[in-house]
Amino acid sequence: MKRMLIVDDEPFIVRGLYEFMMLESGLELDVYKAYSADEAIGWLQRTKMDIVVTDIRMPGMSGLKLLSWIKARWPYCKVILLTGHDAFDYVYEAIRYDGVRYLLKTEGYEAILEMVQGAIAEIDETHRMEDLIATADRQLKLALPLLHRELVYKLLRGERMTEERRVRRFEQLELPMDPRRELRLLLGRMELADNEGDDVDRDENGFRINLVLERYMGDKYAQAFLVWEDGTLVWLLQPATYESQPPSGTLLESLSDASDGTSSEASDESGEAFQLKGNLELALETCEETLGVSVHFLLDDRRVRWEEAADRLAALRREIAGLSAIEGRGSIAGYADSATFMPKTRVHDVALLQVKKLDLLGNLLESGQRKPFFELLEEIVRSAEHAIAADQQHAALGVYYPLSLALLAHVHDWQMEDKLNSLRESDAKIVHNPSLAPDRAGEVLRQLAELLFDWRQSEKDSRVDSVILFLQQYVQEHLGEDLSLVVLAELSRLNPSYLSRLFKKATGINLNAYIQEARLGKAMELLRQPDYKVYEIAKLSGYDYAPYFTKIFRKALGMSPQQYRDLHAASSGPDDHR
């Protein structure tokens, strides 16, 4: 709903135009009145106005000075200047501003309505302007590297994303990798030369190292690069072309046919890793000799799906921490699940890696994203249940305890401790100490998560109900006062547009319509009493201008206030007024 302000020092002009816009224009407008430029500024300092219709000649600040004030603060506000004089100097002054219209008062309401409709059309068109879209596209291009890193970071943090959504995001951001193909992870850890101080910018050196890698394999691999929170360098790599089969009739094909049964795909993957390590040797030498930085590179020996990348990264980060410089030089190592330096079982690793996703789980809970939350929770709990099935109870508890603490932290933050009474006493004990029943801990924590979402939604609904109830009570108790949307928004501390939508969603009726119904209800109640005159009833019901009250009443009930009073008096009889 657009907001419109009418400004004129002549009350009958303001009231007449207000009546016309509210009753006869057919436009959905939230209309405000001001009888001076100072009063108009008061409104404009409280809320954004979409359209201002103002007289040019007013005592004190003129309409032209008000126009200048508006354009300095609300440049996109449309202004319609009204005057009783066809003075060129006023027109010349006004047309210096964009979005300003000029109209003689003698041209009537229909001419003003036409200009208001044109202003509304321009406002709507602003949101579809081609140059605005072009500017956004240009800025998006500049921001793409940052957006690439943000998207990759989310994926490597384990954010849940369907393949369809991943494909769509890659296309939107023009990320030069294939969201359907497997990828290979490469990690780097810097060992700064002895003559470098602690104040060296690790991020800057990280990007220099990335430039070195791009030099040696940029044309062979599509890649994404980012610096992790702890300074670890992370690359996501995909061959520029996938060729699992050599060209027909070549020596390579003959060698492939004569292989010892190794699949072409596995051979291709192994050969790719070998070639990558060769390029890394060149990059390592360049980094040490040119940049003065020693780097440890850890290359995953196999490709992984995008959905596996977060878990795989956690495992690689743990391993690269164990590589140390020898005589100040870096190193290159490969990583495989069966590596001799992995003392823990795969089941144990998978369970503990889920703990890395608890931050994301908490974010999903905070933002109320129920479906992705429970998808991730199920993955975390399932890993612990698999650990129990593999007789790795300590690994399962390594998942359940942090998960329990994360959920209980939200119970505390949301002040919902009393809600834990909804759980059975035995289950509440398991929530605080999963080791009491590891085989049931997953089920109990799932139940607690469901309750958290239910409690949170109930609390939100309660807050909405409180706001609506407050507004309804305030309206009923202050019918003779200013009940404009801006005033009610200030009382409820909500944005006017949001408040209007919220009220309609909760009650099924527009807020302005509710106020109108309440005022008419009050007026009908007072009209059934002989103690008040019609103009007094208009004032008490919130209508400053009695003729406007009569028009509103007639439009709603099909009769004037006096006719309603007479009709009620005739039907009720004289005894009813004693």
Coordinates of C-alpha atoms in Angstrom, one line a residue:
M1 CA 0.0 0.0 0.0
K2 CA 1.4 3.4 -1.0
R3 CA 1.5 6.3 1.5
M4 CA 0.3 9.7 0.4
L5 CA 0.6 13.1 2.2
I6 CA -1.7 16.1 1.4
V7 CA -0.3 19.5 2.4
D8 CA -2.2 22.8 2.2
D9 CA -2.9 25.6 4.6
E10 CA -6.5 25.7 3.6
P11 CA -8.3 23.0 5.6
F12 CA -11.3 22.6 3.2
I13 CA -8.8 21.8 0.3
V14 CA -7.0 19.1 2.4
R15 CA -10.3 17.6 3.6
G16 CA -11.9 17.6 0.2
L17 CA -8.9 16.0 -1.5
Y18 CA -8.6 13.5 1.4
E19 CA -12.3 12.5 1.0
F20 CA -11.9 12.1 -2.7
M21 CA -8.8 9.9 -2.4
M22 CA -10.3 7.8 0.3
L23 CA -13.8 7.4 -1.0
E24 CA -13.8 7.9 -4.8
S25 CA -10.4 7.4 -6.2
G26 CA -10.6 3.6 -6.3
L27 CA -6.9 3.5 -5.2
E28 CA -5.6 1.6 -2.2
L29 CA -3.8 4.4 -0.4
D30 CA -2.8 5.2 3.1
V31 CA -3.5 9.0 3.1
Y32 CA -2.2 11.6 5.6
K33 CA -3.1 15.3 6.1
A34 CA -0.9 18.3 7.0
Y35 CA -2.0 21.9 7.2
S36 CA 1.5 23.4 6.9
A37 CA 5.0 22.6 5.6
D38 CA 6.2 22.2 9.2
E39 CA 3.5 19.6 9.9
A40 CA 4.3 17.8 6.7
I41 CA 8.0 17.6 7.7
G42 CA 6.9 16.1 11.0
W43 CA 5.2 13.3 9.1
L44 CA 8.2 12.9 6.7
Q45 CA 10.5 12.6 9.7
R46 CA 8.5 9.7 11.0
T47 CA 7.9 7.7 7.9
K48 CA 8.6 7.4 4.2
M49 CA 5.9 8.9 1.9
D50 CA 5.6 7.7 -1.6
I51 CA 3.6 10.7 -2.9
V52 CA 3.3 14.2 -1.6
V53 CA 0.6 16.6 -2.9
T54 CA 1.3 20.1 -1.7
D55 CA 0.3 23.7 -2.3
I56 CA 3.1 26.0 -3.5
R57 CA 2.1 29.1 -1.6
M58 CA 1.8 28.6 2.1
P59 CA 2.6 30.8 5.1
G60 CA 6.1 30.1 6.5
M61 CA 7.8 27.5 4.4
S62 CA 6.6 27.5 0.9
G63 CA 5.8 24.4 -1.2
L64 CA 8.9 24.9 -3.2
K65 CA 11.1 24.9 -0.1
L66 CA 9.2 21.8 1.1
L67 CA 10.0 20.2 -2.2
S68 CA 13.7 21.0 -1.8
W69 CA 13.6 19.5 1.7
I70 CA 11.9 16.4 0.5
K71 CA 14.2 15.8 -2.5
A72 CA 17.3 16.1 -0.2
R73 CA 16.0 13.3 2.0
W74 CA 13.5 11.3 0.0
P75 CA 14.8 11.6 -3.6
Y76 CA 12.4 8.9 -4.9
C77 CA 9.3 10.5 -3.4
K78 CA 6.9 11.8 -6.1
V79 CA 5.7 15.4 -5.6
I80 CA 2.6 17.0 -7.1
L81 CA 2.6 20.8 -6.7
L82 CA -0.7 22.6 -6.6
T83 CA -1.2 26.3 -7.1
G84 CA -4.0 28.8 -7.9
H85 CA -1.6 30.8 -10.1
D86 CA -0.3 30.0 -13.5
A87 CA 3.1 31.4 -12.7
F88 CA 6.0 30.3 -15.0
D89 CA 8.7 31.1 -12.4
Y90 CA 7.1 28.5 -10.1
V91 CA 7.0 25.9 -12.9
Y92 CA 10.6 26.6 -13.8
E93 CA 11.7 26.1 -10.2
A94 CA 9.7 22.9 -9.9
I95 CA 10.8 21.1 -13.1
R96 CA 14.4 21.2 -12.0
Y97 CA 13.6 18.1 -9.9
D98 CA 12.9 14.6 -11.2
G99 CA 9.5 13.0 -10.2
V100 CA 7.8 16.4 -9.8
R101 CA 4.4 17.4 -11.3
Y102 CA 2.7 20.8 -11.5
L103 CA -1.0 21.3 -11.6
L104 CA -3.5 24.2 -11.2
K105 CA -6.0 23.7 -8.4
T106 CA -8.7 24.8 -10.9
E107 CA -8.2 21.6 -12.9
G108 CA -10.1 19.6 -10.3
Y109 CA -9.8 16.2 -8.5
E110 CA -9.9 14.1 -11.6
A111 CA -6.7 15.8 -12.9
I112 CA -5.0 15.2 -9.5
L113 CA -6.1 11.6 -9.6
E114 CA -4.6 11.1 -13.0
M115 CA -1.3 12.5 -11.8
V116 CA -1.4 10.3 -8.7
Q117 CA -2.0 7.2 -10.9
G118 CA 0.9 8.2 -13.0
A119 CA 3.1 8.7 -10.0
I120 CA 2.1 5.2 -8.7
A121 CA 2.9 3.7 -12.1
E122 CA 6.4 5.4 -12.0
I123 CA 7.0 4.0 -8.5
D124 CA 6.1 0.5 -9.6
E125 CA 8.3 0.8 -12.7
T126 CA 11.2 1.9 -10.6
H127 CA 11.5 -1.7 -9.4
R128 CA 11.7 -2.9 -13.0
M129 CA 14.1 -0.3 -14.4
E130 CA 16.5 -1.8 -16.9
D131 CA 19.3 0.4 -15.8
L132 CA 18.8 -0.7 -12.2
I133 CA 19.0 -4.3 -13.3
A134 CA 22.1 -3.5 -15.4
T135 CA 23.8 -1.9 -12.5
A136 CA 23.0 -4.9 -10.3
D137 CA 24.4 -7.2 -12.9
R138 CA 27.6 -5.1 -13.1
Q139 CA 28.0 -5.1 -9.3
L140 CA 27.3 -8.9 -9.3
K141 CA 30.1 -9.4 -11.7
L142 CA 32.5 -7.5 -9.4
A143 CA 31.2 -9.5 -6.4
L144 CA 31.4 -12.9 -8.0
P145 CA 34.8 -14.0 -6.5
L146 CA 33.5 -13.2 -3.0
L147 CA 30.2 -14.9 -3.7
H148 CA 32.1 -18.0 -5.1
R149 CA 34.1 -18.3 -1.9
E150 CA 30.9 -17.8 0.2
L151 CA 29.1 -20.6 -1.7
V152 CA 32.0 -23.0 -1.5
Y153 CA 32.5 -22.2 2.2
K154 CA 28.9 -23.1 2.9
L155 CA 29.2 -26.4 1.0
L156 CA 32.4 -27.3 2.9
R157 CA 30.7 -26.4 6.2
G158 CA 28.1 -29.1 5.3
E159 CA 25.2 -26.9 4.4
R160 CA 22.4 -29.1 3.0
M161 CA 21.8 -28.4 -0.6
T162 CA 20.0 -30.6 -3.2
E163 CA 21.7 -31.2 -6.5
E164 CA 19.0 -29.2 -8.2
R165 CA 19.6 -26.2 -6.0
R166 CA 23.4 -26.6 -6.3
V167 CA 23.1 -26.6 -10.1
R168 CA 20.9 -23.5 -10.0
R169 CA 23.3 -21.6 -7.6
F170 CA 26.4 -22.5 -9.7
E171 CA 24.7 -21.2 -12.8
Q172 CA 23.5 -18.0 -11.1
L173 CA 27.0 -17.2 -9.8
E174 CA 28.8 -18.6 -12.9
L175 CA 31.0 -20.8 -10.8
P176 CA 33.4 -22.5 -13.2
M177 CA 32.9 -26.0 -11.8
D178 CA 30.4 -28.8 -12.6
P179 CA 28.0 -29.2 -9.7
R180 CA 27.1 -32.8 -10.9
R181 CA 30.7 -34.1 -11.2
E182 CA 32.9 -35.3 -8.5
L183 CA 35.8 -33.1 -7.3
R184 CA 39.1 -33.6 -5.6
L185 CA 40.3 -31.7 -2.5
L186 CA 43.7 -30.2 -2.1
L187 CA 44.9 -28.6 1.1
G188 CA 47.9 -26.4 1.8
R189 CA 49.5 -25.2 5.0
M190 CA 52.1 -22.5 5.0
E191 CA 55.5 -22.6 6.8
L192 CA 56.8 -19.1 6.7
A193 CA 60.5 -18.6 6.1
D194 CA 62.7 -17.9 9.2
N195 CA 63.3 -14.3 8.3
E196 CA 59.6 -13.4 8.1
G197 CA 57.8 -11.9 11.1
D198 CA 54.6 -13.0 12.7
D199 CA 52.8 -10.0 11.2
V200 CA 52.9 -11.4 7.7
D201 CA 49.5 -11.4 6.1
R202 CA 48.7 -15.1 5.7
D203 CA 45.7 -14.4 3.5
E204 CA 47.9 -12.4 1.1
N205 CA 50.4 -15.2 0.9
G206 CA 47.6 -17.6 0.4
F207 CA 46.4 -15.8 -2.6
R208 CA 49.9 -15.6 -4.0
I209 CA 50.2 -19.3 -3.6
N210 CA 46.9 -19.7 -5.4
L211 CA 48.3 -17.7 -8.3
V212 CA 51.3 -20.0 -8.5
L213 CA 49.0 -23.0 -8.7
E214 CA 46.8 -21.4 -11.4
R215 CA 50.0 -20.8 -13.4
Y216 CA 50.9 -24.5 -13.5
M217 CA 47.4 -26.1 -13.8
G218 CA 44.9 -23.4 -14.4
D219 CA 44.2 -24.5 -18.0
K220 CA 43.9 -28.2 -17.0
Y221 CA 41.6 -27.8 -14.0
A222 CA 38.5 -25.9 -13.0
Q223 CA 39.0 -24.8 -9.4
A224 CA 37.7 -22.9 -6.5
F225 CA 40.0 -21.6 -3.7
L226 CA 39.5 -20.2 -0.3
V227 CA 41.4 -19.6 3.0
W228 CA 39.8 -21.5 5.9
E229 CA 39.4 -20.0 9.3
D230 CA 42.6 -21.5 10.7
G231 CA 44.6 -20.4 7.7
T232 CA 44.5 -23.7 5.8
L233 CA 44.4 -23.2 2.1
V234 CA 41.7 -25.2 0.4
W235 CA 41.3 -26.0 -3.3
L236 CA 38.4 -27.8 -5.0
L237 CA 39.6 -29.3 -8.3
Q238 CA 38.0 -30.8 -11.4
P239 CA 39.7 -31.7 -14.6
A240 CA 38.8 -29.3 -17.4
T241 CA 37.6 -32.3 -19.4
Y242 CA 36.7 -35.8 -18.3
E243 CA 38.1 -38.5 -20.6
S244 CA 37.7 -41.9 -19.0
Q245 CA 38.4 -43.6 -22.3
P246 CA 41.4 -42.9 -24.6
P247 CA 40.8 -42.1 -28.3
S248 CA 40.0 -45.1 -30.4
G249 CA 42.9 -46.8 -32.3
T250 CA 45.7 -45.2 -30.3
L251 CA 48.6 -46.7 -28.4
L252 CA 46.9 -45.6 -25.2
E253 CA 43.9 -47.6 -26.1
S254 CA 46.1 -50.7 -26.6
L255 CA 47.8 -50.2 -23.3
S256 CA 44.4 -49.8 -21.7
D257 CA 43.1 -53.0 -23.2
A258 CA 46.2 -54.9 -22.0
S259 CA 45.8 -53.7 -18.4
D260 CA 45.6 -56.2 -15.6
G261 CA 41.9 -55.6 -15.0
T262 CA 42.1 -52.2 -13.5
S263 CA 39.1 -50.2 -14.5
S264 CA 39.6 -47.3 -16.9
E265 CA 37.9 -44.9 -14.5
A266 CA 40.1 -45.9 -11.6
S267 CA 43.2 -45.7 -13.8
D268 CA 42.2 -42.3 -15.0
E269 CA 41.7 -41.1 -11.4
S270 CA 45.1 -42.5 -10.3
G271 CA 46.8 -40.9 -13.3
E272 CA 45.2 -37.6 -12.5
A273 CA 46.5 -37.7 -8.9
F274 CA 50.0 -38.5 -10.2
Q275 CA 49.9 -35.6 -12.6
L276 CA 48.6 -33.2 -9.9
K277 CA 51.5 -34.2 -7.6
G278 CA 53.9 -33.4 -10.4
N279 CA 52.5 -30.0 -10.9
L280 CA 52.5 -29.5 -7.1
E281 CA 56.3 -30.1 -7.1
L282 CA 56.7 -27.2 -9.5
A283 CA 54.4 -25.0 -7.5
L284 CA 56.2 -25.9 -4.2
E285 CA 59.6 -24.9 -5.7
T286 CA 58.3 -21.7 -7.0
C287 CA 56.7 -20.8 -3.6
E288 CA 59.9 -21.5 -1.8
E289 CA 62.3 -19.8 -4.2
T290 CA 60.1 -16.8 -5.3
L291 CA 57.7 -16.1 -2.4
G292 CA 59.9 -17.3 0.4
V293 CA 57.1 -19.5 1.7
S294 CA 57.3 -23.2 2.4
V295 CA 54.0 -25.0 1.9
H296 CA 52.7 -28.5 2.8
F297 CA 50.3 -29.8 0.2
L298 CA 47.9 -32.7 1.0
L299 CA 46.1 -34.1 -2.0
D300 CA 43.1 -36.4 -1.6
D301 CA 43.9 -39.6 -3.6
R302 CA 40.3 -40.0 -4.7
R303 CA 37.5 -37.8 -6.0
V304 CA 34.4 -37.3 -3.9
R305 CA 30.9 -36.2 -4.4
W306 CA 29.8 -32.7 -3.5
E307 CA 27.8 -34.1 -0.6
E308 CA 30.9 -35.8 0.8
A309 CA 33.1 -32.8 0.6
A310 CA 32.5 -31.4 4.1
D311 CA 33.3 -34.7 5.8
R312 CA 36.3 -35.2 3.6
L313 CA 37.7 -31.7 4.3
A314 CA 37.5 -32.3 8.1
A315 CA 39.5 -35.5 7.7
L316 CA 42.1 -33.8 5.5
R317 CA 42.5 -30.9 7.9
R318 CA 43.2 -33.3 10.7
E319 CA 45.9 -35.0 8.6
I320 CA 47.7 -31.9 7.3
A321 CA 48.2 -30.7 10.8
G322 CA 50.6 -33.7 11.3
L323 CA 52.9 -32.7 8.4
S324 CA 56.0 -30.8 9.6
A325 CA 58.8 -29.0 7.8
I326 CA 62.1 -30.7 7.4
E327 CA 65.0 -28.3 7.1
G328 CA 62.5 -25.5 6.5
R329 CA 61.2 -27.1 3.3
G330 CA 57.6 -28.0 2.5
S331 CA 56.1 -31.4 1.5
I332 CA 53.6 -33.1 -0.7
A333 CA 51.5 -36.0 0.6
G334 CA 48.5 -38.0 -0.5
Y335 CA 45.6 -39.0 1.6
A336 CA 43.6 -42.2 1.5
D337 CA 41.2 -43.9 3.8
S338 CA 43.6 -46.9 4.3
A339 CA 46.6 -44.7 5.1
T340 CA 48.8 -46.3 7.8
F341 CA 48.7 -43.0 9.8
M342 CA 45.0 -43.4 10.5
P343 CA 44.6 -45.3 13.8
K344 CA 40.9 -44.9 14.0
T345 CA 38.2 -46.9 12.2
R346 CA 36.1 -45.4 9.5
V347 CA 33.0 -45.7 11.6
H348 CA 34.7 -43.8 14.4
D349 CA 35.8 -41.0 12.0
V350 CA 32.4 -40.6 10.4
A351 CA 30.7 -40.3 13.7
L352 CA 33.1 -37.6 15.1
L353 CA 33.1 -35.6 11.9
Q354 CA 29.4 -35.0 12.3
V355 CA 30.2 -32.8 15.3
K356 CA 31.7 -30.3 12.9
K357 CA 28.2 -29.7 11.6
L358 CA 26.6 -28.6 14.9
D359 CA 27.2 -24.9 14.2
L360 CA 25.2 -25.3 11.0
L361 CA 22.5 -27.3 12.9
G362 CA 22.2 -24.4 15.4
N363 CA 21.9 -21.9 12.6
L364 CA 19.0 -23.9 11.0
L365 CA 17.3 -24.1 14.4
E366 CA 17.7 -20.3 15.0
S367 CA 16.3 -19.4 11.6
G368 CA 13.4 -21.9 11.9
Q369 CA 14.3 -24.0 8.8
R370 CA 12.6 -27.1 10.0
K371 CA 13.1 -29.4 7.0
P372 CA 16.9 -28.9 6.4
F373 CA 17.4 -29.0 10.2
F374 CA 15.9 -32.4 10.6
E375 CA 17.6 -33.7 7.5
L376 CA 21.0 -32.8 9.0
L377 CA 20.0 -34.0 12.5
E378 CA 19.0 -37.4 11.0
E379 CA 22.4 -37.6 9.4
I380 CA 24.2 -36.8 12.6
V381 CA 22.2 -39.1 14.8
R382 CA 22.4 -41.9 12.2
S383 CA 26.2 -41.8 12.3
A384 CA 26.1 -42.2 16.1
E385 CA 23.7 -45.1 15.8
H386 CA 26.0 -46.8 13.2
A387 CA 28.9 -46.3 15.7
I388 CA 26.9 -48.1 18.4
A389 CA 26.1 -50.9 16.0
A390 CA 29.8 -51.3 15.3
D391 CA 30.5 -51.5 19.0
Q392 CA 32.0 -48.0 19.0
Q393 CA 29.9 -46.6 21.9
H394 CA 32.5 -44.0 22.9
A395 CA 32.3 -42.6 19.3
A396 CA 28.6 -42.4 19.5
L397 CA 28.8 -40.5 22.9
G398 CA 31.3 -38.2 21.2
V399 CA 28.4 -37.2 19.0
Y400 CA 25.5 -37.3 21.5
Y401 CA 27.1 -35.2 24.2
P402 CA 27.9 -32.1 22.0
L403 CA 24.5 -32.5 20.3
S404 CA 22.7 -32.6 23.6
L405 CA 24.6 -29.5 24.8
A406 CA 23.8 -27.6 21.6
L407 CA 20.0 -28.3 22.0
L408 CA 20.1 -27.5 25.7
A409 CA 21.8 -24.2 24.9
H410 CA 18.8 -23.2 22.9
V411 CA 16.5 -24.3 25.6
H412 CA 18.3 -22.0 28.0
D413 CA 18.7 -19.1 25.5
W414 CA 14.9 -19.2 24.7
Q415 CA 14.1 -19.5 28.5
M416 CA 12.2 -22.7 28.0
E417 CA 13.6 -24.8 30.8
D418 CA 10.1 -25.3 32.2
K419 CA 9.2 -26.9 28.9
L420 CA 11.5 -29.9 29.6
N421 CA 8.7 -31.1 31.8
S422 CA 7.0 -32.2 28.6
L423 CA 9.6 -35.0 28.4
R424 CA 9.3 -38.1 30.6
E425 CA 11.6 -37.9 33.6
S426 CA 13.8 -40.8 32.3
D427 CA 14.1 -39.1 28.9
A428 CA 15.0 -35.7 30.5
K429 CA 17.8 -37.5 32.3
I430 CA 19.1 -39.0 29.1
V431 CA 19.1 -35.5 27.5
H432 CA 21.5 -34.3 30.2
N433 CA 23.5 -37.6 30.2
P434 CA 23.3 -39.7 27.0
S435 CA 25.6 -42.3 28.5
L436 CA 22.7 -43.5 30.7
A437 CA 21.1 -45.0 27.6
P438 CA 23.2 -44.6 24.4
D439 CA 20.8 -46.8 22.4
R440 CA 17.9 -44.4 23.2
A441 CA 19.8 -41.1 23.1
G442 CA 19.2 -40.5 19.4
E443 CA 15.4 -41.0 19.7
V444 CA 15.3 -38.7 22.8
L445 CA 17.3 -36.0 21.2
R446 CA 15.1 -36.1 18.1
Q447 CA 12.1 -35.7 20.4
L448 CA 13.7 -32.7 22.1
A449 CA 14.4 -31.1 18.7
E450 CA 10.7 -31.6 17.7
L451 CA 9.6 -29.9 20.9
L452 CA 12.0 -27.0 20.4
F453 CA 10.5 -26.2 17.0
D454 CA 7.0 -26.6 18.4
W455 CA 7.8 -24.4 21.4
R456 CA 9.5 -21.8 19.2
Q457 CA 6.5 -21.6 16.8
S458 CA 4.1 -21.4 19.6
E459 CA 6.0 -18.5 21.1
K460 CA 6.1 -16.7 17.7
D461 CA 2.3 -17.3 17.4
S462 CA 1.8 -16.0 20.9
R463 CA 3.8 -12.8 20.1
V464 CA 1.8 -12.2 17.0
D465 CA -1.4 -12.7 18.9
S466 CA -0.2 -10.3 21.6
V467 CA 0.6 -7.6 19.0
I468 CA -2.8 -8.1 17.3
L469 CA -4.7 -8.0 20.6
F470 CA -2.8 -4.9 21.7
L471 CA -3.7 -3.1 18.4
Q472 CA -7.3 -4.1 18.6
Q473 CA -7.7 -2.9 22.2
Y474 CA -5.8 0.3 21.4
V475 CA -8.0 1.0 18.5
Q476 CA -11.2 0.4 20.5
E477 CA -10.0 2.7 23.3
H478 CA -8.7 5.5 21.1
L479 CA -11.2 5.8 18.3
G480 CA -11.3 9.6 18.6
E481 CA -7.5 9.9 18.2
D482 CA -5.0 9.5 15.4
L483 CA -5.1 5.8 14.3
S484 CA -3.0 6.2 11.2
L485 CA -0.8 3.2 10.2
V486 CA 2.3 5.2 11.0
V487 CA 1.2 5.8 14.6
L488 CA 0.2 2.2 15.1
A489 CA 3.5 1.0 13.7
E490 CA 5.4 3.2 16.1
L491 CA 3.4 1.8 19.0
S492 CA 4.0 -1.8 18.0
R493 CA 7.6 -1.1 16.9
L494 CA 7.0 -2.6 13.5
N495 CA 7.4 -1.4 10.0
P496 CA 4.1 0.0 8.7
S497 CA 3.9 -2.2 5.6
Y498 CA 4.8 -5.3 7.6
L499 CA 2.3 -4.4 10.3
S500 CA -0.4 -4.0 7.7
R501 CA 0.4 -7.5 6.2
L502 CA 0.7 -9.1 9.6
F503 CA -2.7 -7.8 10.8
K504 CA -4.5 -9.0 7.6
K505 CA -2.9 -12.4 7.8
A506 CA -3.8 -12.8 11.4
T507 CA -7.4 -11.4 11.3
G508 CA -8.4 -11.8 7.6
I509 CA -9.2 -8.1 7.4
N510 CA -7.3 -5.0 6.4
L511 CA -6.2 -2.8 9.4
N512 CA -7.7 0.3 7.9
A513 CA -11.0 -1.6 7.3
Y514 CA -10.9 -2.8 10.9
I515 CA -10.5 0.8 12.2
Q516 CA -13.3 2.0 9.9
E517 CA -15.6 -0.7 11.2
A518 CA -14.8 0.1 14.8
R519 CA -15.4 3.8 14.2
L520 CA -18.7 3.2 12.5
G521 CA -19.7 0.8 15.2
K522 CA -19.0 3.5 17.8
A523 CA -20.9 6.0 15.8
M524 CA -23.9 3.7 15.5
E525 CA -23.8 3.1 19.3
L526 CA -23.8 6.9 20.0
L527 CA -26.5 7.6 17.4
R528 CA -28.8 5.3 19.3
Q529 CA -28.5 7.7 22.2
P530 CA -30.2 11.1 22.1
D531 CA -27.4 12.9 24.2
Y532 CA -25.0 13.7 21.3
K533 CA -25.3 15.8 18.2
V534 CA -24.2 14.3 14.9
Y535 CA -21.1 16.5 14.7
E536 CA -20.1 15.5 18.3
I537 CA -20.5 11.9 17.4
A538 CA -18.3 12.4 14.3
K539 CA -15.6 13.8 16.6
L540 CA -15.9 11.1 19.2
S541 CA -15.7 8.4 16.5
G542 CA -12.5 9.8 15.0
Y543 CA -13.9 11.9 12.2
D544 CA -12.6 15.5 12.4
Y545 CA -14.8 16.7 9.6
A546 CA -18.6 16.0 10.0
P547 CA -19.4 16.1 6.2
Y548 CA -16.7 13.4 5.6
F549 CA -18.3 11.3 8.5
T550 CA -21.6 11.6 6.7
K551 CA -20.2 10.4 3.4
I552 CA -18.5 7.5 5.0
F553 CA -21.6 6.5 7.0
R554 CA -23.8 6.8 4.0
K555 CA -21.5 4.7 1.8
A556 CA -21.3 2.0 4.5
L557 CA -25.0 1.8 5.6
G558 CA -26.8 3.4 2.7
M559 CA -28.3 6.2 4.8
S560 CA -27.1 9.3 6.6
P561 CA -26.3 9.4 10.4
Q562 CA -29.5 11.4 11.0
Q563 CA -31.6 8.9 9.0
Y564 CA -30.1 6.0 11.0
R565 CA -30.9 7.8 14.3
D566 CA -34.5 8.5 13.2
L567 CA -35.0 5.0 12.0
H568 CA -33.7 3.6 15.3
A569 CA -35.8 6.0 17.4
A570 CA -38.9 5.0 15.5
S571 CA -38.3 1.2 15.9
S572 CA -37.3 1.4 19.6
G573 CA -40.2 3.5 20.9
P574 CA -40.1 6.3 23.4
D575 CA -39.7 4.1 26.5
D576 CA -36.3 2.8 25.3
H577 CA -34.7 6.2 25.8
R578 CA -35.7 6.6 29.4

